[in-house]
PDB file of N, CA, C and O in Angstrom:
ATOM      1  N   ILE A   1      -8.420   1.185 -28.944  1.00 58.00           N
ATOM      2  CA  ILE A   1      -8.300   0.308 -27.791  1.00 58.00           C
ATOM      3  C   ILE A   1      -6.882   0.388 -27.221  1.00 58.00           C
ATOM      4  O   ILE A   1      -6.719   0.455 -26.017  1.00 58.00           O
ATOM      5  N   LYS A   2      -5.880   0.409 -28.084  1.00 71.00           N
ATOM      6  CA  LYS A   2      -4.500   0.438 -27.619  1.00 71.00           C
ATOM      7  C   LYS A   2      -4.225   1.716 -26.811  1.00 71.00           C
ATOM      8  O   LYS A   2      -3.575   1.660 -25.774  1.00 71.00           O
ATOM      9  N   LYS A   3      -4.733   2.859 -27.291  1.00 73.00           N
ATOM     10  CA  LYS A   3      -4.541   4.111 -26.562  1.00 73.00           C
ATOM     11  C   LYS A   3      -5.193   4.029 -25.186  1.00 73.00           C
ATOM     12  O   LYS A   3      -4.655   4.514 -24.201  1.00 73.00           O
ATOM     13  N   TYR A   4      -6.355   3.400 -25.115  1.00 69.00           N
ATOM     14  CA  TYR A   4      -7.067   3.253 -23.842  1.00 69.00           C
ATOM     15  C   TYR A   4      -6.256   2.395 -22.882  1.00 69.00           C
ATOM     16  O   TYR A   4      -6.110   2.724 -21.713  1.00 69.00           O
ATOM     17  N   LEU A   5      -5.709   1.285 -23.380  1.00 69.00           N
ATOM     18  CA  LEU A   5      -4.907   0.398 -22.538  1.00 69.00           C
ATOM     19  C   LEU A   5      -3.670   1.104 -22.005  1.00 69.00           C
ATOM     20  O   LEU A   5      -3.329   0.977 -20.833  1.00 69.00           O
ATOM     21  N   ILE A   6      -3.010   1.856 -22.861  1.00 81.00           N
ATOM     22  CA  ILE A   6      -1.815   2.581 -22.433  1.00 81.00           C
ATOM     23  C   ILE A   6      -2.194   3.593 -21.360  1.00 81.00           C
ATOM     24  O   ILE A   6      -1.524   3.706 -20.333  1.00 81.00           O
ATOM     25  N   LYS A   7      -3.297   4.313 -21.570  1.00 80.00           N
ATOM     26  CA  LYS A   7      -3.736   5.320 -20.604  1.00 80.00           C
ATOM     27  C   LYS A   7      -4.076   4.674 -19.260  1.00 80.00           C
ATOM     28  O   LYS A   7      -3.674   5.170 -18.204  1.00 80.00           O
ATOM     29  N   THR A   8      -4.788   3.570 -19.271  1.00 78.00           N
ATOM     30  CA  THR A   8      -5.154   2.915 -18.010  1.00 78.00           C
ATOM     31  C   THR A   8      -3.924   2.341 -17.308  1.00 78.00           C
ATOM     32  O   THR A   8      -3.843   2.370 -16.090  1.00 78.00           O
ATOM     33  N   GLU A   9      -2.972   1.829 -18.079  1.00 81.00           N
ATOM     34  CA  GLU A   9      -1.738   1.320 -17.482  1.00 81.00           C
ATOM     35  C   GLU A   9      -0.944   2.449 -16.833  1.00 81.00           C
ATOM     36  O   GLU A   9      -0.379   2.272 -15.750  1.00 81.00           O
ATOM     37  N   ILE A  10      -0.908   3.591 -17.473  1.00 83.00           N
ATOM     38  CA  ILE A  10      -0.198   4.744 -16.916  1.00 83.00           C
ATOM     39  C   ILE A  10      -0.860   5.190 -15.624  1.00 83.00           C
ATOM     40  O   ILE A  10      -0.184   5.461 -14.631  1.00 83.00           O
ATOM     41  N   ILE A  11      -2.171   5.229 -15.607  1.00 80.00           N
ATOM     42  CA  ILE A  11      -2.898   5.613 -14.401  1.00 80.00           C
ATOM     43  C   ILE A  11      -2.621   4.610 -13.288  1.00 80.00           C
ATOM     44  O   ILE A  11      -2.364   4.994 -12.144  1.00 80.00           O
ATOM     45  N   SER A  12      -2.645   3.324 -13.601  1.00 78.00           N
ATOM     46  CA  SER A  12      -2.373   2.293 -12.601  1.00 78.00           C
ATOM     47  C   SER A  12      -0.963   2.417 -12.040  1.00 78.00           C
ATOM     48  O   SER A  12      -0.754   2.314 -10.831  1.00 78.00           O
ATOM     49  N   LEU A  13       0.001   2.633 -12.911  1.00 81.00           N
ATOM     50  CA  LEU A  13       1.383   2.789 -12.460  1.00 81.00           C
ATOM     51  C   LEU A  13       1.553   4.040 -11.610  1.00 81.00           C
ATOM     52  O   LEU A  13       2.285   4.031 -10.616  1.00 81.00           O
ATOM     53  N   THR A  14       0.883   5.104 -11.984  1.00 84.00           N
ATOM     54  CA  THR A  14       0.944   6.338 -11.202  1.00 84.00           C
ATOM     55  C   THR A  14       0.430   6.108  -9.792  1.00 84.00           C
ATOM     56  O   THR A  14       1.051   6.530  -8.811  1.00 84.00           O
ATOM     57  N   LYS A  15      -0.695   5.406  -9.667  1.00 80.00           N
ATOM     58  CA  LYS A  15      -1.253   5.101  -8.346  1.00 80.00           C
ATOM     59  C   LYS A  15      -0.292   4.225  -7.552  1.00 80.00           C
ATOM     60  O   LYS A  15      -0.102   4.428  -6.355  1.00 80.00           O
ATOM     61  N   LEU A  16       0.305   3.272  -8.214  1.00 80.00           N
ATOM     62  CA  LEU A  16       1.248   2.378  -7.552  1.00 80.00           C
ATOM     63  C   LEU A  16       2.453   3.150  -7.008  1.00 80.00           C
ATOM     64  O   LEU A  16       2.867   2.959  -5.868  1.00 80.00           O
ATOM     65  N   PHE A  17       2.995   4.060  -7.813  1.00 84.00           N
ATOM     66  CA  PHE A  17       4.124   4.858  -7.361  1.00 84.00           C
ATOM     67  C   PHE A  17       3.741   5.788  -6.224  1.00 84.00           C
ATOM     68  O   PHE A  17       4.539   6.038  -5.321  1.00 84.00           O
ATOM     69  N   GLU A  18       2.517   6.314  -6.243  1.00 82.00           N
ATOM     70  CA  GLU A  18       2.051   7.160  -5.150  1.00 82.00           C
ATOM     71  C   GLU A  18       2.036   6.376  -3.839  1.00 82.00           C
ATOM     72  O   GLU A  18       2.445   6.883  -2.796  1.00 82.00           O
ATOM     73  N   ILE A  19       1.577   5.157  -3.913  1.00 79.00           N
ATOM     74  CA  ILE A  19       1.504   4.324  -2.717  1.00 79.00           C
ATOM     75  C   ILE A  19       2.898   4.037  -2.174  1.00 79.00           C
ATOM     76  O   ILE A  19       3.166   4.176  -0.988  1.00 79.00           O
ATOM     77  N   PHE A  20       3.808   3.658  -3.046  1.00 80.00           N
ATOM     78  CA  PHE A  20       5.147   3.278  -2.606  1.00 80.00           C
ATOM     79  C   PHE A  20       6.060   4.469  -2.349  1.00 80.00           C
ATOM     80  O   PHE A  20       7.200   4.292  -1.951  1.00 80.00           O
ATOM     81  N   SER A  21       5.557   5.683  -2.554  1.00 85.00           N
ATOM     82  CA  SER A  21       6.365   6.858  -2.221  1.00 85.00           C
ATOM     83  C   SER A  21       6.278   7.171  -0.730  1.00 85.00           C
ATOM     84  O   SER A  21       7.013   8.007  -0.227  1.00 85.00           O
ATOM     85  N   SER A  22       5.409   6.491  -0.036  1.00 86.00           N
ATOM     86  CA  SER A  22       5.241   6.700   1.402  1.00 86.00           C
ATOM     87  C   SER A  22       6.159   5.775   2.191  1.00 86.00           C
ATOM     88  O   SER A  22       6.050   4.548   2.107  1.00 86.00           O
ATOM     89  N   GLN A  23       7.046   6.354   2.975  1.00 91.00           N
ATOM     90  CA  GLN A  23       7.951   5.546   3.787  1.00 91.00           C
ATOM     91  C   GLN A  23       7.188   4.703   4.796  1.00 91.00           C
ATOM     92  O   GLN A  23       7.576   3.572   5.093  1.00 91.00           O
ATOM     93  N   THR A  24       6.100   5.243   5.301  1.00 92.00           N
ATOM     94  CA  THR A  24       5.289   4.516   6.282  1.00 92.00           C
ATOM     95  C   THR A  24       4.744   3.226   5.685  1.00 92.00           C
ATOM     96  O   THR A  24       4.821   2.166   6.293  1.00 92.00           O
ATOM     97  N   LYS A  25       4.194   3.316   4.487  1.00 90.00           N
ATOM     98  CA  LYS A  25       3.635   2.125   3.844  1.00 90.00           C
ATOM     99  C   LYS A  25       4.726   1.105   3.542  1.00 90.00           C
ATOM    100  O   LYS A  25       4.512  -0.095   3.692  1.00 90.00           O
ATOM    101  N   ILE A  26       5.877   1.575   3.138  1.00 90.00           N
ATOM    102  CA  ILE A  26       7.002   0.675   2.870  1.00 90.00           C
ATOM    103  C   ILE A  26       7.420  -0.047   4.153  1.00 90.00           C
ATOM    104  O   ILE A  26       7.649  -1.259   4.153  1.00 90.00           O
ATOM    105  N   LYS A  27       7.496   0.684   5.249  1.00 91.00           N
ATOM    106  CA  LYS A  27       7.860   0.071   6.531  1.00 91.00           C
ATOM    107  C   LYS A  27       6.845  -0.993   6.932  1.00 91.00           C
ATOM    108  O   LYS A  27       7.211  -2.090   7.366  1.00 91.00           O
ATOM    109  N   ILE A  28       5.577  -0.668   6.786  1.00 91.00           N
ATOM    110  CA  ILE A  28       4.524  -1.625   7.144  1.00 91.00           C
ATOM    111  C   ILE A  28       4.624  -2.872   6.283  1.00 91.00           C
ATOM    112  O   ILE A  28       4.577  -4.001   6.778  1.00 91.00           O
ATOM    113  N   LEU A  29       4.764  -2.685   4.983  1.00 88.00           N
ATOM    114  CA  LEU A  29       4.877  -3.831   4.081  1.00 88.00           C
ATOM    115  C   LEU A  29       6.094  -4.682   4.415  1.00 88.00           C
ATOM    116  O   LEU A  29       6.030  -5.911   4.413  1.00 88.00           O
ATOM    117  N   TYR A  30       7.201  -4.041   4.702  1.00 89.00           N
ATOM    118  CA  TYR A  30       8.423  -4.762   5.040  1.00 89.00           C
ATOM    119  C   TYR A  30       8.212  -5.621   6.287  1.00 89.00           C
ATOM    120  O   TYR A  30       8.587  -6.797   6.318  1.00 89.00           O
ATOM    121  N   LEU A  31       7.600  -5.038   7.310  1.00 91.00           N
ATOM    122  CA  LEU A  31       7.341  -5.786   8.536  1.00 91.00           C
ATOM    123  C   LEU A  31       6.386  -6.949   8.296  1.00 91.00           C
ATOM    124  O   LEU A  31       6.566  -8.038   8.830  1.00 91.00           O
ATOM    125  N   LEU A  32       5.364  -6.725   7.485  1.00 88.00           N
ATOM    126  CA  LEU A  32       4.386  -7.776   7.229  1.00 88.00           C
ATOM    127  C   LEU A  32       4.956  -8.901   6.374  1.00 88.00           C
ATOM    128  O   LEU A  32       4.589 -10.061   6.544  1.00 88.00           O
ATOM    129  N   MET A  33       5.846  -8.565   5.449  1.00 87.00           N
ATOM    130  CA  MET A  33       6.441  -9.586   4.596  1.00 87.00           C
ATOM    131  C   MET A  33       7.412 -10.459   5.386  1.00 87.00           C
ATOM    132  O   MET A  33       7.540 -11.642   5.128  1.00 87.00           O
ATOM    133  N   ASP A  34       8.088  -9.860   6.324  1.00 73.00           N
ATOM    134  CA  ASP A  34       9.136 -10.553   7.058  1.00 73.00           C
ATOM    135  C   ASP A  34       8.590 -11.502   8.125  1.00 73.00           C
ATOM    136  O   ASP A  34       9.148 -12.556   8.361  1.00 73.00           O
ATOM    137  N   THR A  35       7.501 -11.121   8.754  1.00 77.00           N
ATOM    138  CA  THR A  35       6.980 -11.915   9.871  1.00 77.00           C
ATOM    139  C   THR A  35       5.456 -11.891   9.885  1.00 77.00           C
ATOM    140  O   THR A  35       4.833 -11.076   9.224  1.00 77.00           O
ATOM    141  N   GLY A  36       4.872 -12.755  10.665  1.00 80.00           N
ATOM    142  CA  GLY A  36       3.436 -12.711  10.897  1.00 80.00           C
ATOM    143  C   GLY A  36       3.187 -11.831  12.114  1.00 80.00           C
ATOM    144  O   GLY A  36       2.970 -12.332  13.207  1.00 80.00           O
ATOM    145  N   ILE A  37       3.258 -10.548  11.924  1.00 89.00           N
ATOM    146  CA  ILE A  37       3.246  -9.588  13.019  1.00 89.00           C
ATOM    147  C   ILE A  37       1.853  -8.961  13.167  1.00 89.00           C
ATOM    148  O   ILE A  37       1.132  -8.804  12.192  1.00 89.00           O
ATOM    149  N   TRP A  38       1.492  -8.634  14.386  1.00 92.00           N
ATOM    150  CA  TRP A  38       0.200  -8.022  14.678  1.00 92.00           C
ATOM    151  C   TRP A  38       0.276  -6.506  14.474  1.00 92.00           C
ATOM    152  O   TRP A  38       1.341  -5.900  14.579  1.00 92.00           O
ATOM    153  N   VAL A  39      -0.874  -5.893  14.213  1.00 93.00           N
ATOM    154  CA  VAL A  39      -0.941  -4.447  14.008  1.00 93.00           C
ATOM    155  C   VAL A  39      -0.390  -3.699  15.222  1.00 93.00           C
ATOM    156  O   VAL A  39       0.334  -2.709  15.078  1.00 93.00           O
ATOM    157  N   LYS A  40      -0.719  -4.166  16.399  1.00 95.00           N
ATOM    158  CA  LYS A  40      -0.221  -3.524  17.623  1.00 95.00           C
ATOM    159  C   LYS A  40       1.304  -3.506  17.634  1.00 95.00           C
ATOM    160  O   LYS A  40       1.929  -2.502  17.980  1.00 95.00           O
ATOM    161  N   GLU A  41       1.927  -4.611  17.227  1.00 95.00           N
ATOM    162  CA  GLU A  41       3.390  -4.685  17.183  1.00 95.00           C
ATOM    163  C   GLU A  41       3.957  -3.748  16.114  1.00 95.00           C
ATOM    164  O   GLU A  41       4.968  -3.085  16.341  1.00 95.00           O
ATOM    165  N   VAL A  42       3.296  -3.707  14.966  1.00 94.00           N
ATOM    166  CA  VAL A  42       3.724  -2.793  13.900  1.00 94.00           C
ATOM    167  C   VAL A  42       3.671  -1.360  14.409  1.00 94.00           C
ATOM    168  O   VAL A  42       4.599  -0.574  14.211  1.00 94.00           O
ATOM    169  N   SER A  43       2.577  -1.018  15.073  1.00 96.00           N
ATOM    170  CA  SER A  43       2.411   0.358  15.560  1.00 96.00           C
ATOM    171  C   SER A  43       3.519   0.738  16.539  1.00 96.00           C
ATOM    172  O   SER A  43       4.012   1.865  16.513  1.00 96.00           O
ATOM    173  N   ILE A  44       3.933  -0.191  17.374  1.00 96.00           N
ATOM    174  CA  ILE A  44       5.021   0.079  18.320  1.00 96.00           C
ATOM    175  C   ILE A  44       6.349   0.253  17.577  1.00 96.00           C
ATOM    176  O   ILE A  44       7.105   1.185  17.844  1.00 96.00           O
ATOM    177  N   LEU A  45       6.607  -0.644  16.627  1.00 95.00           N
ATOM    178  CA  LEU A  45       7.887  -0.613  15.910  1.00 95.00           C
ATOM    179  C   LEU A  45       8.075   0.634  15.049  1.00 95.00           C
ATOM    180  O   LEU A  45       9.194   1.103  14.872  1.00 95.00           O
ATOM    181  N   ILE A  46       6.983   1.144  14.501  1.00 95.00           N
ATOM    182  CA  ILE A  46       7.121   2.330  13.636  1.00 95.00           C
ATOM    183  C   ILE A  46       6.573   3.595  14.286  1.00 95.00           C
ATOM    184  O   ILE A  46       6.436   4.626  13.626  1.00 95.00           O
ATOM    185  N   ASP A  47       6.254   3.496  15.567  1.00 96.00           N
ATOM    186  CA  ASP A  47       5.830   4.650  16.355  1.00 96.00           C
ATOM    187  C   ASP A  47       4.590   5.339  15.775  1.00 96.00           C
ATOM    188  O   ASP A  47       4.590   6.528  15.471  1.00 96.00           O
ATOM    189  N   MET A  48       3.550   4.541  15.611  1.00 96.00           N
ATOM    190  CA  MET A  48       2.252   5.037  15.144  1.00 96.00           C
ATOM    191  C   MET A  48       1.173   4.423  16.019  1.00 96.00           C
ATOM    192  O   MET A  48       1.406   3.412  16.671  1.00 96.00           O
ATOM    193  N   THR A  49       0.001   5.007  15.982  1.00 97.00           N
ATOM    194  CA  THR A  49      -1.114   4.397  16.695  1.00 97.00           C
ATOM    195  C   THR A  49      -1.633   3.220  15.869  1.00 97.00           C
ATOM    196  O   THR A  49      -1.499   3.221  14.631  1.00 97.00           O
ATOM    197  N   PRO A  50      -2.222   2.221  16.517  1.00 96.00           N
ATOM    198  CA  PRO A  50      -2.812   1.113  15.764  1.00 96.00           C
ATOM    199  C   PRO A  50      -3.847   1.596  14.750  1.00 96.00           C
ATOM    200  O   PRO A  50      -3.930   1.073  13.642  1.00 96.00           O
ATOM    201  N   SER A  51      -4.592   2.613  15.110  1.00 96.00           N
ATOM    202  CA  SER A  51      -5.597   3.157  14.202  1.00 96.00           C
ATOM    203  C   SER A  51      -4.953   3.708  12.923  1.00 96.00           C
ATOM    204  O   SER A  51      -5.466   3.524  11.822  1.00 96.00           O
ATOM    205  N   ASP A  52      -3.802   4.385  13.067  1.00 96.00           N
ATOM    206  CA  ASP A  52      -3.093   4.894  11.888  1.00 96.00           C
ATOM    207  C   ASP A  52      -2.552   3.755  11.026  1.00 96.00           C
ATOM    208  O   ASP A  52      -2.558   3.834   9.800  1.00 96.00           O
ATOM    209  N   VAL A  53      -2.081   2.708  11.669  1.00 96.00           N
ATOM    210  CA  VAL A  53      -1.592   1.542  10.930  1.00 96.00           C
ATOM    211  C   VAL A  53      -2.744   0.906  10.151  1.00 96.00           C
ATOM    212  O   VAL A  53      -2.597   0.587   8.965  1.00 96.00           O
ATOM    213  N   TYR A  54      -3.893   0.740  10.788  1.00 96.00           N
ATOM    214  CA  TYR A  54      -5.068   0.198  10.097  1.00 96.00           C
ATOM    215  C   TYR A  54      -5.451   1.060   8.895  1.00 96.00           C
ATOM    216  O   TYR A  54      -5.820   0.545   7.840  1.00 96.00           O
ATOM    217  N   ARG A  55      -5.357   2.363   9.059  1.00 94.00           N
ATOM    218  CA  ARG A  55      -5.692   3.279   7.959  1.00 94.00           C
ATOM    219  C   ARG A  55      -4.750   3.067   6.784  1.00 94.00           C
ATOM    220  O   ARG A  55      -5.174   3.003   5.626  1.00 94.00           O
ATOM    221  N   GLN A  56      -3.459   2.930   7.082  1.00 93.00           N
ATOM    222  CA  GLN A  56      -2.479   2.689   6.023  1.00 93.00           C
ATOM    223  C   GLN A  56      -2.709   1.330   5.357  1.00 93.00           C
ATOM    224  O   GLN A  56      -2.595   1.198   4.135  1.00 93.00           O
ATOM    225  N   LEU A  57      -3.046   0.340   6.160  1.00 92.00           N
ATOM    226  CA  LEU A  57      -3.339  -0.984   5.607  1.00 92.00           C
ATOM    227  C   LEU A  57      -4.564  -0.956   4.704  1.00 92.00           C
ATOM    228  O   LEU A  57      -4.607  -1.630   3.676  1.00 92.00           O
ATOM    229  N   ALA A  58      -5.559  -0.169   5.064  1.00 92.00           N
ATOM    230  CA  ALA A  58      -6.760  -0.049   4.240  1.00 92.00           C
ATOM    231  C   ALA A  58      -6.424   0.562   2.884  1.00 92.00           C
ATOM    232  O   ALA A  58      -6.932   0.120   1.845  1.00 92.00           O
ATOM    233  N   ILE A  59      -5.556   1.549   2.883  1.00 87.00           N
ATOM    234  CA  ILE A  59      -5.123   2.174   1.624  1.00 87.00           C
ATOM    235  C   ILE A  59      -4.381   1.154   0.770  1.00 87.00           C
ATOM    236  O   ILE A  59      -4.628   1.034  -0.442  1.00 87.00           O
ATOM    237  N   LEU A  60      -3.484   0.397   1.388  1.00 85.00           N
ATOM    238  CA  LEU A  60      -2.743  -0.634   0.654  1.00 85.00           C
ATOM    239  C   LEU A  60      -3.671  -1.701   0.102  1.00 85.00           C
ATOM    240  O   LEU A  60      -3.550  -2.120  -1.053  1.00 85.00           O
ATOM    241  N   LYS A  61      -4.607  -2.141   0.929  1.00 85.00           N
ATOM    242  CA  LYS A  61      -5.554  -3.177   0.498  1.00 85.00           C
ATOM    243  C   LYS A  61      -6.389  -2.693  -0.678  1.00 85.00           C
ATOM    244  O   LYS A  61      -6.569  -3.418  -1.660  1.00 85.00           O
ATOM    245  N   LYS A  62      -6.870  -1.471  -0.595  1.00 83.00           N
ATOM    246  CA  LYS A  62      -7.685  -0.912  -1.678  1.00 83.00           C
ATOM    247  C   LYS A  62      -6.883  -0.847  -2.973  1.00 83.00           C
ATOM    248  O   LYS A  62      -7.375  -1.203  -4.038  1.00 83.00           O
ATOM    249  N   SER A  63      -5.635  -0.422  -2.863  1.00 76.00           N
ATOM    250  CA  SER A  63      -4.815  -0.302  -4.070  1.00 76.00           C
ATOM    251  C   SER A  63      -4.512  -1.657  -4.684  1.00 76.00           C
ATOM    252  O   SER A  63      -4.496  -1.813  -5.906  1.00 76.00           O
ATOM    253  N   VAL A  64      -4.293  -2.666  -3.858  1.00 70.00           N
ATOM    254  CA  VAL A  64      -4.033  -4.011  -4.375  1.00 70.00           C
ATOM    255  C   VAL A  64      -5.285  -4.555  -5.054  1.00 70.00           C
ATOM    256  O   VAL A  64      -5.213  -5.117  -6.146  1.00 70.00           O
ATOM    257  N   CYS A  65      -6.435  -4.354  -4.437  1.00 69.00           N
ATOM    258  CA  CYS A  65      -7.692  -4.827  -5.033  1.00 69.00           C
ATOM    259  C   CYS A  65      -7.963  -4.139  -6.362  1.00 69.00           C
ATOM    260  O   CYS A  65      -8.434  -4.773  -7.305  1.00 69.00           O
ATOM    261  N   GLU A  66      -7.657  -2.862  -6.459  1.00 64.00           N
ATOM    262  CA  GLU A  66      -7.846  -2.139  -7.727  1.00 64.00           C
ATOM    263  C   GLU A  66      -6.930  -2.693  -8.810  1.00 64.00           C
ATOM    264  O   GLU A  66      -7.307  -2.777  -9.961  1.00 64.00           O
ATOM    265  N   ARG A  67      -5.712  -3.050  -8.417  1.00 60.00           N
ATOM    266  CA  ARG A  67      -4.765  -3.602  -9.388  1.00 60.00           C
ATOM    267  C   ARG A  67      -5.233  -4.970  -9.886  1.00 60.00           C
ATOM    268  O   ARG A  67      -4.970  -5.330 -11.029  1.00 60.00           O
ATOM    269  N   LEU A  68      -5.897  -5.742  -9.053  1.00 56.00           N
ATOM    270  CA  LEU A  68      -6.334  -7.073  -9.429  1.00 56.00           C
ATOM    271  C   LEU A  68      -7.584  -7.050 -10.301  1.00 56.00           C
ATOM    272  O   LEU A  68      -7.863  -8.018 -10.986  1.00 56.00           O
ATOM    273  N   ASP A  69      -8.334  -5.957 -10.260  1.00 56.00           N
ATOM    274  CA  ASP A  69      -9.570  -5.874 -11.089  1.00 56.00           C
ATOM    275  C   ASP A  69      -9.270  -5.754 -12.555  1.00 56.00           C
ATOM    276  O   ASP A  69      -8.317  -5.471 -13.070  1.00 56.00           O
TER     277      ASP A  69
END
């Protein structure tokens, strides 16, 4: 059981580091933490389309939900 827990923790940490290695995701998170900002505003501030911002948010949301399971 202990080996399994260590392996799953390593996998979880690896996924977490993959997510935070993206400057785009970090920028989005920073903007969202600082203010109650709309996706359209985020897209303008980081020079992306709203659709791309939504895609990045979906990846972040999925990763957070996986961590909570």
